[in-house]
Coordinates of C-alpha atoms and ligand atoms in Angstrom, one line a residue:
X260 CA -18.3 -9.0 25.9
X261 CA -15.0 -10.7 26.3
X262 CA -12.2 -9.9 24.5
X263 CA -11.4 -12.1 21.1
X264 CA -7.9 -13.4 20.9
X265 CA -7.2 -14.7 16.9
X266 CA -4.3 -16.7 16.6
X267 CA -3.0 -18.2 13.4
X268 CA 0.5 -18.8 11.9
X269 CA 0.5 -15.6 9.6
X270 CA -1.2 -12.3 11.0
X271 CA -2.8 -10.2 8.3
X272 CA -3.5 -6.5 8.8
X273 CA -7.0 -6.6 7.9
X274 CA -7.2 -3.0 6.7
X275 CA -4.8 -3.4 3.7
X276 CA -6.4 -3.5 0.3
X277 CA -4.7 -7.3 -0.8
X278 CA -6.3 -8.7 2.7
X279 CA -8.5 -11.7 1.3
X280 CA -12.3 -12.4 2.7
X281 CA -11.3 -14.6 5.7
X282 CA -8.7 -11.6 7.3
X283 CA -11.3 -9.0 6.5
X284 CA -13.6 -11.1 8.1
X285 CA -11.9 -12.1 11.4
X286 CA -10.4 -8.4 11.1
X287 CA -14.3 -7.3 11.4
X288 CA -14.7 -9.5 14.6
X289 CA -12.0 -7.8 16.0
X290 CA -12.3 -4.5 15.8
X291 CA -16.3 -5.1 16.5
X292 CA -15.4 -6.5 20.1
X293 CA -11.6 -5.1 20.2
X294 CA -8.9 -7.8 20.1
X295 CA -5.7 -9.0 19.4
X296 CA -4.3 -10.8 16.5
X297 CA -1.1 -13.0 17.5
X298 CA 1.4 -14.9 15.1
X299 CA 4.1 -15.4 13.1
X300 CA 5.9 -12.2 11.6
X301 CA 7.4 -13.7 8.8
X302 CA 10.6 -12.8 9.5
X303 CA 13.4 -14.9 10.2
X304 CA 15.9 -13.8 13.1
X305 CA 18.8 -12.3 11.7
X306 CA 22.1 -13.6 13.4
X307 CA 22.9 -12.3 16.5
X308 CA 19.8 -10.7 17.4
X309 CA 18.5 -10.8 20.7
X310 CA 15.2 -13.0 21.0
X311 CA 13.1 -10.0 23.3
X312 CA 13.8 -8.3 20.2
X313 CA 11.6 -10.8 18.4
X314 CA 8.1 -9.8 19.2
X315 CA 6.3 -6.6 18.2
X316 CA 3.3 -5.1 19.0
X317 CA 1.4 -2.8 17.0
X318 CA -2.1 -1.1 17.5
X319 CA -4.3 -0.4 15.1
X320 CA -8.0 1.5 16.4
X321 CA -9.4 -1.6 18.9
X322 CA -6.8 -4.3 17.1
X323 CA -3.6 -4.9 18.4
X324 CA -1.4 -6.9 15.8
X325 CA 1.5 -8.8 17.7
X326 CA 3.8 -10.6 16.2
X327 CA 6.7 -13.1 16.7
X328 CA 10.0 -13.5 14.4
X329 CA 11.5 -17.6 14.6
X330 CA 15.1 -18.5 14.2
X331 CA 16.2 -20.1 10.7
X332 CA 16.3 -23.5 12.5
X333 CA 12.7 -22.4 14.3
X334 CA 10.9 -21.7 10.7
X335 CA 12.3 -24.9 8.6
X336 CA 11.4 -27.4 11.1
X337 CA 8.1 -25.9 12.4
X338 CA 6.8 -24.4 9.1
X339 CA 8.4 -26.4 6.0
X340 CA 9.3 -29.8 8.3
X341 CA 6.4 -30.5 10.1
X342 CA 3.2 -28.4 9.4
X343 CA 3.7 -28.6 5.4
X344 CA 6.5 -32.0 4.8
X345 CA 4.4 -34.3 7.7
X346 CA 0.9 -32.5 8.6
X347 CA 0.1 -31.0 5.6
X348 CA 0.6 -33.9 3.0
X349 CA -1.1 -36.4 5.5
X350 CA -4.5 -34.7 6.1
X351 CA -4.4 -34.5 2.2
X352 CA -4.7 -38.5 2.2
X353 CA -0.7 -37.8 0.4
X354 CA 1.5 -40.2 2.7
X355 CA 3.9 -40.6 0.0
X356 CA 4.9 -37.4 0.1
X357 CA 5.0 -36.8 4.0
X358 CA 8.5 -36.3 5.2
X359 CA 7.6 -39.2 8.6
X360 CA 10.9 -39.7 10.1
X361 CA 12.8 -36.6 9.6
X362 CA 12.2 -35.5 13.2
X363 CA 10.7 -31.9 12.4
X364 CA 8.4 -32.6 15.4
X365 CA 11.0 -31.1 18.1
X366 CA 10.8 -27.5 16.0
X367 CA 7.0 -28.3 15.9
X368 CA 6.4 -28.1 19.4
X369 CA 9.3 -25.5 20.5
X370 CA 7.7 -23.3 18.6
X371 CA 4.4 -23.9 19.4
X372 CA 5.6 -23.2 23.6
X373 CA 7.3 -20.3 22.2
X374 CA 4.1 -19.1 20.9
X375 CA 2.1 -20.0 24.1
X376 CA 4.9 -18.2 26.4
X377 CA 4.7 -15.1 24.4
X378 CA 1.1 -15.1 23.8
X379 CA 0.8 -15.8 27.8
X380 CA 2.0 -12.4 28.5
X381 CA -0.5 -10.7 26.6
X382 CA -3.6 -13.1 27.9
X383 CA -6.1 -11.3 30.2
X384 CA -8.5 -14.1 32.1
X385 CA -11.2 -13.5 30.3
X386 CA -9.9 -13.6 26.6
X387 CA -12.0 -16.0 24.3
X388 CA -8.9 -17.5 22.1
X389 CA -9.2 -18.8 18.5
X390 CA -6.5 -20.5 17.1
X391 CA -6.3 -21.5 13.3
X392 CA -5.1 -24.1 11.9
X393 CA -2.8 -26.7 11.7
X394 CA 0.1 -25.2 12.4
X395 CA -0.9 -24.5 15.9
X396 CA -2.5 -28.3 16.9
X397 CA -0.8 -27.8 20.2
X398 CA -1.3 -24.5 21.3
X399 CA -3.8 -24.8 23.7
X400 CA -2.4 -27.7 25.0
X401 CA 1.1 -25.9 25.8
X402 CA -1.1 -22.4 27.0
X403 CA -3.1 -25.1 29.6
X404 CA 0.1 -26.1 30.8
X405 CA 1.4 -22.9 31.4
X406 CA -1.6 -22.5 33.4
X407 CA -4.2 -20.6 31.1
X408 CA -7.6 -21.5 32.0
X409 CA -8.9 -19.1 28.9
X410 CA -12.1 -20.4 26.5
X411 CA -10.0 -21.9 23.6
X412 CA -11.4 -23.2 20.0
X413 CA -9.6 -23.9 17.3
X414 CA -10.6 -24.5 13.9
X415 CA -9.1 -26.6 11.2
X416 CA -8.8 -25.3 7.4
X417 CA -7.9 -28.4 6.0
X418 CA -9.3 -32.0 5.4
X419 CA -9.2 -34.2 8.8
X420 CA -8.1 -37.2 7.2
X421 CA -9.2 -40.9 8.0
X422 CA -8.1 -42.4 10.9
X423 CA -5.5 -45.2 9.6
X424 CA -3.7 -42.2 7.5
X425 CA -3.8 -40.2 10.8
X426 CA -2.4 -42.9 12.7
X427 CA 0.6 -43.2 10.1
X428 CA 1.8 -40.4 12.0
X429 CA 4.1 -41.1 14.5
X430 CA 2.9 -38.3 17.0
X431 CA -0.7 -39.0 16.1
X432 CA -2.1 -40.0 19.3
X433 CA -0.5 -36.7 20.9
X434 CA -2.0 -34.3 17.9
X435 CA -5.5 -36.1 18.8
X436 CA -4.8 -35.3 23.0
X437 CA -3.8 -32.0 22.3
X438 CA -7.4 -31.0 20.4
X439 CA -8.9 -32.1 23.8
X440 CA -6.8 -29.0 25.3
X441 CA -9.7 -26.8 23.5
X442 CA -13.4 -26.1 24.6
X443 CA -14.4 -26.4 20.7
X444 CA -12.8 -27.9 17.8
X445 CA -14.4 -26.9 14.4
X446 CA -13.9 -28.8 10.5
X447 CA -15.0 -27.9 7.3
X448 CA -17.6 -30.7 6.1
X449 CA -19.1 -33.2 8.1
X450 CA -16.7 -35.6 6.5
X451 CA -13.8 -34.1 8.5
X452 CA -16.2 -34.4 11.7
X453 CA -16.8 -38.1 11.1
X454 CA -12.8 -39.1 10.7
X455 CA -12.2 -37.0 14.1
X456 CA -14.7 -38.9 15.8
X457 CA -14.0 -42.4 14.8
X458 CA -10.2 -41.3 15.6
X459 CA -11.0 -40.4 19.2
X460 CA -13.4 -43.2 19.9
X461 CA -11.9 -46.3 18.0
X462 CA -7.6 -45.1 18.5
X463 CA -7.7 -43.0 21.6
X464 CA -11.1 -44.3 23.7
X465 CA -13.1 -40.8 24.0
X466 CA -16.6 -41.3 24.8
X467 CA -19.4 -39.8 23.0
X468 CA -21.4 -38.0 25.5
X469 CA -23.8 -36.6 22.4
X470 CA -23.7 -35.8 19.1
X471 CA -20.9 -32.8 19.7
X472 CA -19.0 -33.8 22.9
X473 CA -16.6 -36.3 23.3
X474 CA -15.0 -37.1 26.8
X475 CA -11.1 -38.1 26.8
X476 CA -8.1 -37.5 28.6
X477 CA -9.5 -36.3 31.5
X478 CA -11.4 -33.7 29.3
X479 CA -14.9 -32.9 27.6
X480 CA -14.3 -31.6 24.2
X481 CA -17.0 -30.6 21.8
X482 CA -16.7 -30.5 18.2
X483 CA -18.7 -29.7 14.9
X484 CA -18.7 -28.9 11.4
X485 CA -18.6 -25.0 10.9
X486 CA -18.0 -24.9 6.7
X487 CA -16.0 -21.7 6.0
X488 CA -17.6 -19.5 3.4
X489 CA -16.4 -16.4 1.6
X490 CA -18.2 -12.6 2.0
X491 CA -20.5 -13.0 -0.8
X492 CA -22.2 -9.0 -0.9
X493 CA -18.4 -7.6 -0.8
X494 CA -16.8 -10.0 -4.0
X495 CA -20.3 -9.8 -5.9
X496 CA -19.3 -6.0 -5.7
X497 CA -15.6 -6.4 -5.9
X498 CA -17.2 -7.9 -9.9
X499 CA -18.5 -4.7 -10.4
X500 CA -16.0 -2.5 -10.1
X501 CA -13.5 -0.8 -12.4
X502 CA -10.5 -3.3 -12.1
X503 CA -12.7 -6.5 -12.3
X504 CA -14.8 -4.6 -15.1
X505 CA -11.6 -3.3 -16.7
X506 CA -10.6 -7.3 -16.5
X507 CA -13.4 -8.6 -18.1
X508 CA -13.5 -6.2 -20.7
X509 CA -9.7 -6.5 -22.2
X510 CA -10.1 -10.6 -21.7
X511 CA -13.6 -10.5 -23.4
X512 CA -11.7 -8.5 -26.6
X513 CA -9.0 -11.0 -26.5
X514 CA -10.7 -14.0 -26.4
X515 CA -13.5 -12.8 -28.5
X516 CA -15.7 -16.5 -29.7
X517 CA -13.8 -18.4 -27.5
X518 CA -15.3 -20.0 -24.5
X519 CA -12.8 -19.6 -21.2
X520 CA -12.0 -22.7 -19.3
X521 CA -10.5 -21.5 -15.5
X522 CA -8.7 -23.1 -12.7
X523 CA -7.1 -20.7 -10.2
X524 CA -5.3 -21.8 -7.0
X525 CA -1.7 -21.9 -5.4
X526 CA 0.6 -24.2 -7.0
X527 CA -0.1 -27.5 -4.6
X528 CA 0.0 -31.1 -5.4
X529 CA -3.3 -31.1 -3.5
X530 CA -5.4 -29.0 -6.0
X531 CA -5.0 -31.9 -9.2
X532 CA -3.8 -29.5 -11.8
X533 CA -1.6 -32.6 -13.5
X534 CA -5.2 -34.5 -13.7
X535 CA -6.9 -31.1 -15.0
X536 CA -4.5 -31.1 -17.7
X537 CA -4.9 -34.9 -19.0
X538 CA -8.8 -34.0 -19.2
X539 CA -8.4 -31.1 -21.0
X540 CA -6.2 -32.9 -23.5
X541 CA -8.9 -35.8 -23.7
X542 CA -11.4 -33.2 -23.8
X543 CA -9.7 -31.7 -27.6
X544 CA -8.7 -35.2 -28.7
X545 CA -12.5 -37.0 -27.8
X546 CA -14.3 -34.1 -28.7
X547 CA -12.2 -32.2 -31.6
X548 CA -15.0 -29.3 -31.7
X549 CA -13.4 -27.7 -28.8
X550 CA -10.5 -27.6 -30.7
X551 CA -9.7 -23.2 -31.7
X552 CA -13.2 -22.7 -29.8
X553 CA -12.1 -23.5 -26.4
X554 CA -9.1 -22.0 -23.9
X555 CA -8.2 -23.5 -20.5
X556 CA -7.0 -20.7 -18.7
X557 CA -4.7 -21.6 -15.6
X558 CA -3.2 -19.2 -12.7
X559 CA -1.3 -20.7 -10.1
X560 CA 0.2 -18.6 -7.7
X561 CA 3.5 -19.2 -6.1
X562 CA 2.9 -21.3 -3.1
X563 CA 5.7 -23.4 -1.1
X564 CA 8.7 -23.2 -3.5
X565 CA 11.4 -24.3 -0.9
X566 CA 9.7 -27.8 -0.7
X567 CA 11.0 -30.5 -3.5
X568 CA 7.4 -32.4 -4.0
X569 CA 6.7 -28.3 -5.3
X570 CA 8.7 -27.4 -7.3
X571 CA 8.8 -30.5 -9.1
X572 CA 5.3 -29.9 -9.5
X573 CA 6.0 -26.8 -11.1
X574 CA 8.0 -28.3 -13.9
X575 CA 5.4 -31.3 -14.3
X576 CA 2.7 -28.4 -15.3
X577 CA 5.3 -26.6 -17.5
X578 CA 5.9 -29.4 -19.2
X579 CA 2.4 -30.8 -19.8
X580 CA 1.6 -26.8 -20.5
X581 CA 4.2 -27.4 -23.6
X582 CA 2.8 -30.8 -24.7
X583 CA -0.6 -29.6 -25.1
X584 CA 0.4 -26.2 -26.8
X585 CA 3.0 -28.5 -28.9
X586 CA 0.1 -30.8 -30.0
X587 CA -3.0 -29.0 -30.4
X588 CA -2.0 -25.1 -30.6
X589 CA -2.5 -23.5 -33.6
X590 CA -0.8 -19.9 -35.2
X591 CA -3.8 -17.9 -33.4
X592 CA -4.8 -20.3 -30.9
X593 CA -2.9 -21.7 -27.9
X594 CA -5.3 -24.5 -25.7
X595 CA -3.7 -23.8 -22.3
X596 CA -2.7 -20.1 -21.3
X597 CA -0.9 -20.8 -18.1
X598 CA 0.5 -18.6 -15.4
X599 CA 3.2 -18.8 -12.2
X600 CA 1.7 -15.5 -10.5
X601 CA -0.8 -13.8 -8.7
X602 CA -3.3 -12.1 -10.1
X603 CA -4.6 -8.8 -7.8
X604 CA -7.4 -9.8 -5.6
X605 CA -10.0 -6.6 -6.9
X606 CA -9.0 -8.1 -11.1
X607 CA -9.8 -12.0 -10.4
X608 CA -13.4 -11.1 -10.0
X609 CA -13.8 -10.1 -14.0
X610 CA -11.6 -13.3 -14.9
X611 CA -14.3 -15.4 -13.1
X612 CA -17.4 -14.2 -14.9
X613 CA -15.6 -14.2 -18.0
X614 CA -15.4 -17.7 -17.7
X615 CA -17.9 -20.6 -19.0
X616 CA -16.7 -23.2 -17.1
X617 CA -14.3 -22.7 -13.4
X618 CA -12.4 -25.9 -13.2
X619 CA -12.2 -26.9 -9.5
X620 CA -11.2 -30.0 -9.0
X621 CA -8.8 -30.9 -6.1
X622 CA -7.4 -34.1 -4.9
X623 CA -8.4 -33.2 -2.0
X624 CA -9.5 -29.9 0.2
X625 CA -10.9 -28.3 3.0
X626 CA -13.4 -26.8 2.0
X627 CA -11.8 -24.5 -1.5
X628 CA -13.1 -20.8 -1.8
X629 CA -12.4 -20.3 -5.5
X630 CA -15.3 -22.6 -6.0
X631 CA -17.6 -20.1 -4.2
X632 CA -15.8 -16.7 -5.4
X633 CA -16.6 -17.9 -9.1
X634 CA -20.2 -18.4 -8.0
X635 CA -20.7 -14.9 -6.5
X636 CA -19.0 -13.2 -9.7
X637 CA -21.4 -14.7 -12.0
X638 CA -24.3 -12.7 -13.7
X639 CA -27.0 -14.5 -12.8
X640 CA -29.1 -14.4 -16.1
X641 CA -26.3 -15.8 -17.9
X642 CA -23.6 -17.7 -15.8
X643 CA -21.3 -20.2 -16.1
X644 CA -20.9 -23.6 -14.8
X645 CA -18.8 -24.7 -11.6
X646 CA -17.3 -28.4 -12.3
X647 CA -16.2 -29.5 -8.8
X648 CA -14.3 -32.1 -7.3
X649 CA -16.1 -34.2 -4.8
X650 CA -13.1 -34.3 -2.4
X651 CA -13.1 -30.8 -2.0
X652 CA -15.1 -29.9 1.2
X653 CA -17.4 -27.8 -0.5
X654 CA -19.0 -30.3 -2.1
X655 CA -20.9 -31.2 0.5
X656 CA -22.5 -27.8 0.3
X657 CA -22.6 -26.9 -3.4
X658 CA -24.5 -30.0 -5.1
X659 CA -25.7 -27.9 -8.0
X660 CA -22.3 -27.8 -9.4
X661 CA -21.0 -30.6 -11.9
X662 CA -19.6 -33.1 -9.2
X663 CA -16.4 -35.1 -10.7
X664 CA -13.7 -37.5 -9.1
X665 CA -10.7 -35.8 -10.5
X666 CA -8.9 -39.1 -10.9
X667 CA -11.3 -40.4 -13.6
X668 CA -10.1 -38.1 -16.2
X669 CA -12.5 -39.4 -18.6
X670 CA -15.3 -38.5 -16.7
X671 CA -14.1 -35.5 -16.0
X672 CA -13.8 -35.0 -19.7
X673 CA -17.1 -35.9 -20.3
X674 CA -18.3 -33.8 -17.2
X675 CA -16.2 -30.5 -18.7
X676 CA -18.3 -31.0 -22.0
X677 CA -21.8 -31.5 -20.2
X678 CA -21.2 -28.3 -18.7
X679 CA -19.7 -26.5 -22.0
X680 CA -23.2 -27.1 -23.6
X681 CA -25.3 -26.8 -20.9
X682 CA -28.3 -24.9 -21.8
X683 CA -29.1 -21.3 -20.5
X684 CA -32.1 -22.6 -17.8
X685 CA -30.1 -25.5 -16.1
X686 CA -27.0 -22.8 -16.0
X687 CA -29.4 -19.9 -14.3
X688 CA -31.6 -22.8 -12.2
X689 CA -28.4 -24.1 -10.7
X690 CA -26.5 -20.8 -10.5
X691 CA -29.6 -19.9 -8.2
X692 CA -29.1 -22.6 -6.3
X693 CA -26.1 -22.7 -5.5
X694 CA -25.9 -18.3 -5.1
X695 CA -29.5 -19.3 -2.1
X696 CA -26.4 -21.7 -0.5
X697 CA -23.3 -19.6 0.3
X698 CA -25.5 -16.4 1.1
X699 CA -27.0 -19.0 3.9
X700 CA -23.5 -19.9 5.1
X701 CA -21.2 -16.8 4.2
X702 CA -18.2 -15.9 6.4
X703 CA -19.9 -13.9 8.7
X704 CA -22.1 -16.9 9.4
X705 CA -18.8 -19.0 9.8
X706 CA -17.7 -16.7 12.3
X707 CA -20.7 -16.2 14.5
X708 CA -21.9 -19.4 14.6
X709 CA -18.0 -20.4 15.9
X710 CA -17.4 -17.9 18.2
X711 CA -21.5 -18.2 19.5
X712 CA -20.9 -22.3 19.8
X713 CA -17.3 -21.2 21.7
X714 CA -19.0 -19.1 24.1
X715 CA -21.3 -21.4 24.9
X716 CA -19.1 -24.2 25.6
X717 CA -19.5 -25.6 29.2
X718 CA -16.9 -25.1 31.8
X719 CA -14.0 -27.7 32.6
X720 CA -11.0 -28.5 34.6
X721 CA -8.6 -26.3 31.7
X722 CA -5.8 -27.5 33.4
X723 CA -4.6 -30.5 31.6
X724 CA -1.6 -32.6 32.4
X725 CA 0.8 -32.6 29.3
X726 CA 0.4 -35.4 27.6
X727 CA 4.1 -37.4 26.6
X728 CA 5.3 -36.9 23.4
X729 CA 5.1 -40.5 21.4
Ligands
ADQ1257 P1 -6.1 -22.6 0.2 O1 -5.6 -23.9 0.0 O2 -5.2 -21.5 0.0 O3 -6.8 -22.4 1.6 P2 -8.7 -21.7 -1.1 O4 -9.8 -22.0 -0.2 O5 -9.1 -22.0 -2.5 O6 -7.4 -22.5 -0.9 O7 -8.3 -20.2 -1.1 C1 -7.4 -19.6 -1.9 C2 -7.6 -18.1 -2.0 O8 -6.5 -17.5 -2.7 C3 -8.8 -17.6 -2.7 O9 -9.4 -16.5 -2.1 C4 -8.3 -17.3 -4.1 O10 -9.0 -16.2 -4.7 C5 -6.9 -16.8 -3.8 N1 -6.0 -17.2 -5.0 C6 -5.6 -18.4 -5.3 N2 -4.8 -18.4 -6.4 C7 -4.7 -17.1 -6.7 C8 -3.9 -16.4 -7.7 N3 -3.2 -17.0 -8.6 N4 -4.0 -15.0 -7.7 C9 -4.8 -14.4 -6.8 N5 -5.5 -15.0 -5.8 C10 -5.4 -16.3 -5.8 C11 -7.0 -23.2 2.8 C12 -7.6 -24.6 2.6 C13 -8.9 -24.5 1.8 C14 -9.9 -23.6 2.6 C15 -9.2 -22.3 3.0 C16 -10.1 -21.5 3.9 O11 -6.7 -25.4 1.9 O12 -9.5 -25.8 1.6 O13 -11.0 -23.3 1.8 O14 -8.0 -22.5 3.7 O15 -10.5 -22.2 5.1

């Protein structure tokens, strides 16, 4: 079997304890077949340091981690300039907030050929590479021209967004050219598949050979839907163990009669926490019974905090936190407990089944794998009910759960007191449901079904000319 090359902007050493599902997941894939895990270090350069100095290599069993440190000037263009002020705030349909004309795309693609350089070195010619995410659009296409005629796929974690968004982007034609460097390009929802296809064929002229494989550029590229899920037998028995037990237990005593309302995700303008809030508050004022009976529990965890459109997100939520507390809180009852922090991975389990009602309802997302963690921690003869945005990418998998649009805040009010009174049946018939639909499609599915489709891929000319940057 051919070795598996991972690539992804941060590497996680899938054998620590805080690694989440997807690094313990690609961390299985790797040590099954051996492999090597390449990325950022996290480290910034310190002045003066000599750049060979910059890459490490470290073996663990059949994995070797190997890792690259950027310059401060490498990491604020690359990381906060392009990927998260342009990329990142387009594909989430946010073009207000995208940082266009600041020129980040120069650190972009230096680092992207520093990557491919170092990564070069350690290629063998029969390597299957998997690159993540949108950090690394051009990878293959800078590995191709340094003459790397490797299988490539790459697979994109967030939403692909529609094709006049995408083509507010000055460099958008080049992003689309440089997915046809890779044998297979993977999405979350078929959603995502559909604004990459009418991209290629309407903006850059690809042909649809059938319903995967587009030919452009010189290339054949194939490309499906691939929906990410979570390891559902390891967090059903992350639930039952002492920390998540422990959790439940001292949350259960402290909000004794009360029924738990929870959202849980990084602080991001993407998940509509702002919107969350405004329902809630119509929630108490249209429905006043809720009022002393019913706590919204919100963790964000730090996410982002050198970019503006964050941290002024930060002190929106404070501030509508206070309002709602302010208005509606009592001497032994606050509505909204909220909190800046992470909460250890092996505790969040017992704060999900705890809950009555998990509150997940993005703007906009890939796919969200809260939405499916809360499913897998519930006890099935008595859980609670997933509201869901239907922008999030899971929704076109989980259509048991409560469907909202999170910018009708009224119907998401009414849609957060459907599922507050939902009776026992509906709750266990569509906790059923929706438990049948990400066993079918669990991580390890996600994973095999990529790498299978990658393998499979047919053979081209991998040696593309580089496109011109726009
Ligand atoms: P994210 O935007 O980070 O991921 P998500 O899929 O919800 O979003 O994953 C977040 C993970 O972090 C979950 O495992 C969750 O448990 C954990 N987490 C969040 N807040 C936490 C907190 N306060 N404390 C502890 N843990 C917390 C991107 C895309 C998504 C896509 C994933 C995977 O934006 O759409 O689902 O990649 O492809």
């Amino acid at each position: 079997m051919p070795r598996l090359v991972i690539v992804s902007n941060r590497v996680a050493d899938p054998r620590r304890p805080s690694a989440g599902g997807l690094a313990v997941a690609l961390g299985d894939a790797l040590q099954g077949r051996g492999g090597l895990w390449f990325g950022w270090s996290g480290h910034i350069i310190r002045e003066g340091q000599p750049v060979e100095e910059a890459l490490h290599v470290q073996q663990t069993g059949s994995v070797t981690l190997a890792t690259v440190d950027l310059s401060q000037e490498e990491h604020d263009g690359y990381y906060l300039g392009y990927s998260n002020g342009v990329l990142w705030p387009v594909f989430h349909n946010r073009l207000d907030l995208a940082d266009l004309d600041a020129g980040f795309v120069g650190s972009y693609r230096r680092v992207n050929q520093l990557f491919a350089r170092q990564l070069k070195a350690l290629l063998r010619p029969d390597d299957i590479v998997w690159v993540h995410d949108y950090h690394l659009i051009p990878l293959a296409l800078e590995l191709r021209t340094l003459g790397c005629a490797q299988r490539m796929g790459f697979f994109l974690h967030i939403p692909m967004p529609p094709p006049l968004l995408l083509a507010a982007i000055p460099q958008a034609d080049w992003l689309v050219r440089a997915l046809f460097s890779y044998n297979l390009v993977g999405f979350q929802s078929q959603g995502d598949l559909a604004h990459f296809a009418s991209y290629a064929e309407v903006e850059a002229g690809a042909r649809r050979l059938d319903g995967q494989r587009w030919q452009a550029y010189g290339r054949t590229l194939q490309a499906a839907s691939f929906p990410i899920g979570i390891d559902v037998d390891d967090f059903a028995a992350l639930t039952h163990a002492a920390e998540a037990r422990d959790m439940y237990e001292r949350m259960r005593q402290a909000y004794a009669g009360r029924r738990i309302l929870l959202g849980v995700e990084r602080l991001d303008y993407s998940k509509g926490l702002p919107q969350r809030f405004k329902a809630f508050a119509k929630l108490l004022k249209n429905h006043p019974e809720n009022i002393r009976s019913t706590t919204l529990i919100q963790i964000v965890s730090p996410s982002r905090e050198a970019l503006v459109s964050y941290s002024g997100l930060r002190q929106e939520l404070e501030s509508l936190t206070g309002a709602l507390n302010g208005d509606y809180g009592e001497l032994d009852w606050v509505p909204v407990r909220y909190m800046h922090r992470n909460v250890a991975r092996r505790r969040l389990p017992g704060l999900y089944r705890l809950a009555r009602v998990a509150l997940v309802t993005p703007l906009r997302d890939g796919m969200n794998l809260v939405a499916k963690e809360f499913i897998a921690a519930q006890d099935p003869a008595d859980p609670g009910v997933l509201v869901l945005s239907r922008f999030a990418g899971a929704a076109e998998q989980l259509k048991e759960a409560l469907l909202v649009n999170p910018y009708d805040t009224d119907g998401t009010c009414e849609t957060i007191q459907q599922a507050l009174h939902m009776p026992l049946t509906e709750r266990q018939r569509r906790h059923q449901k929706l438990l049948e639909r990400i066993r079918a499609q669990d991580v390890h599915w996600w994973r095999r079904t990529f790498l299978e489709a990658l393998t499979a891929t047919q053979g081209d000319d991998h040696r593309v000319a580089l496109p011109s940057l726009a």
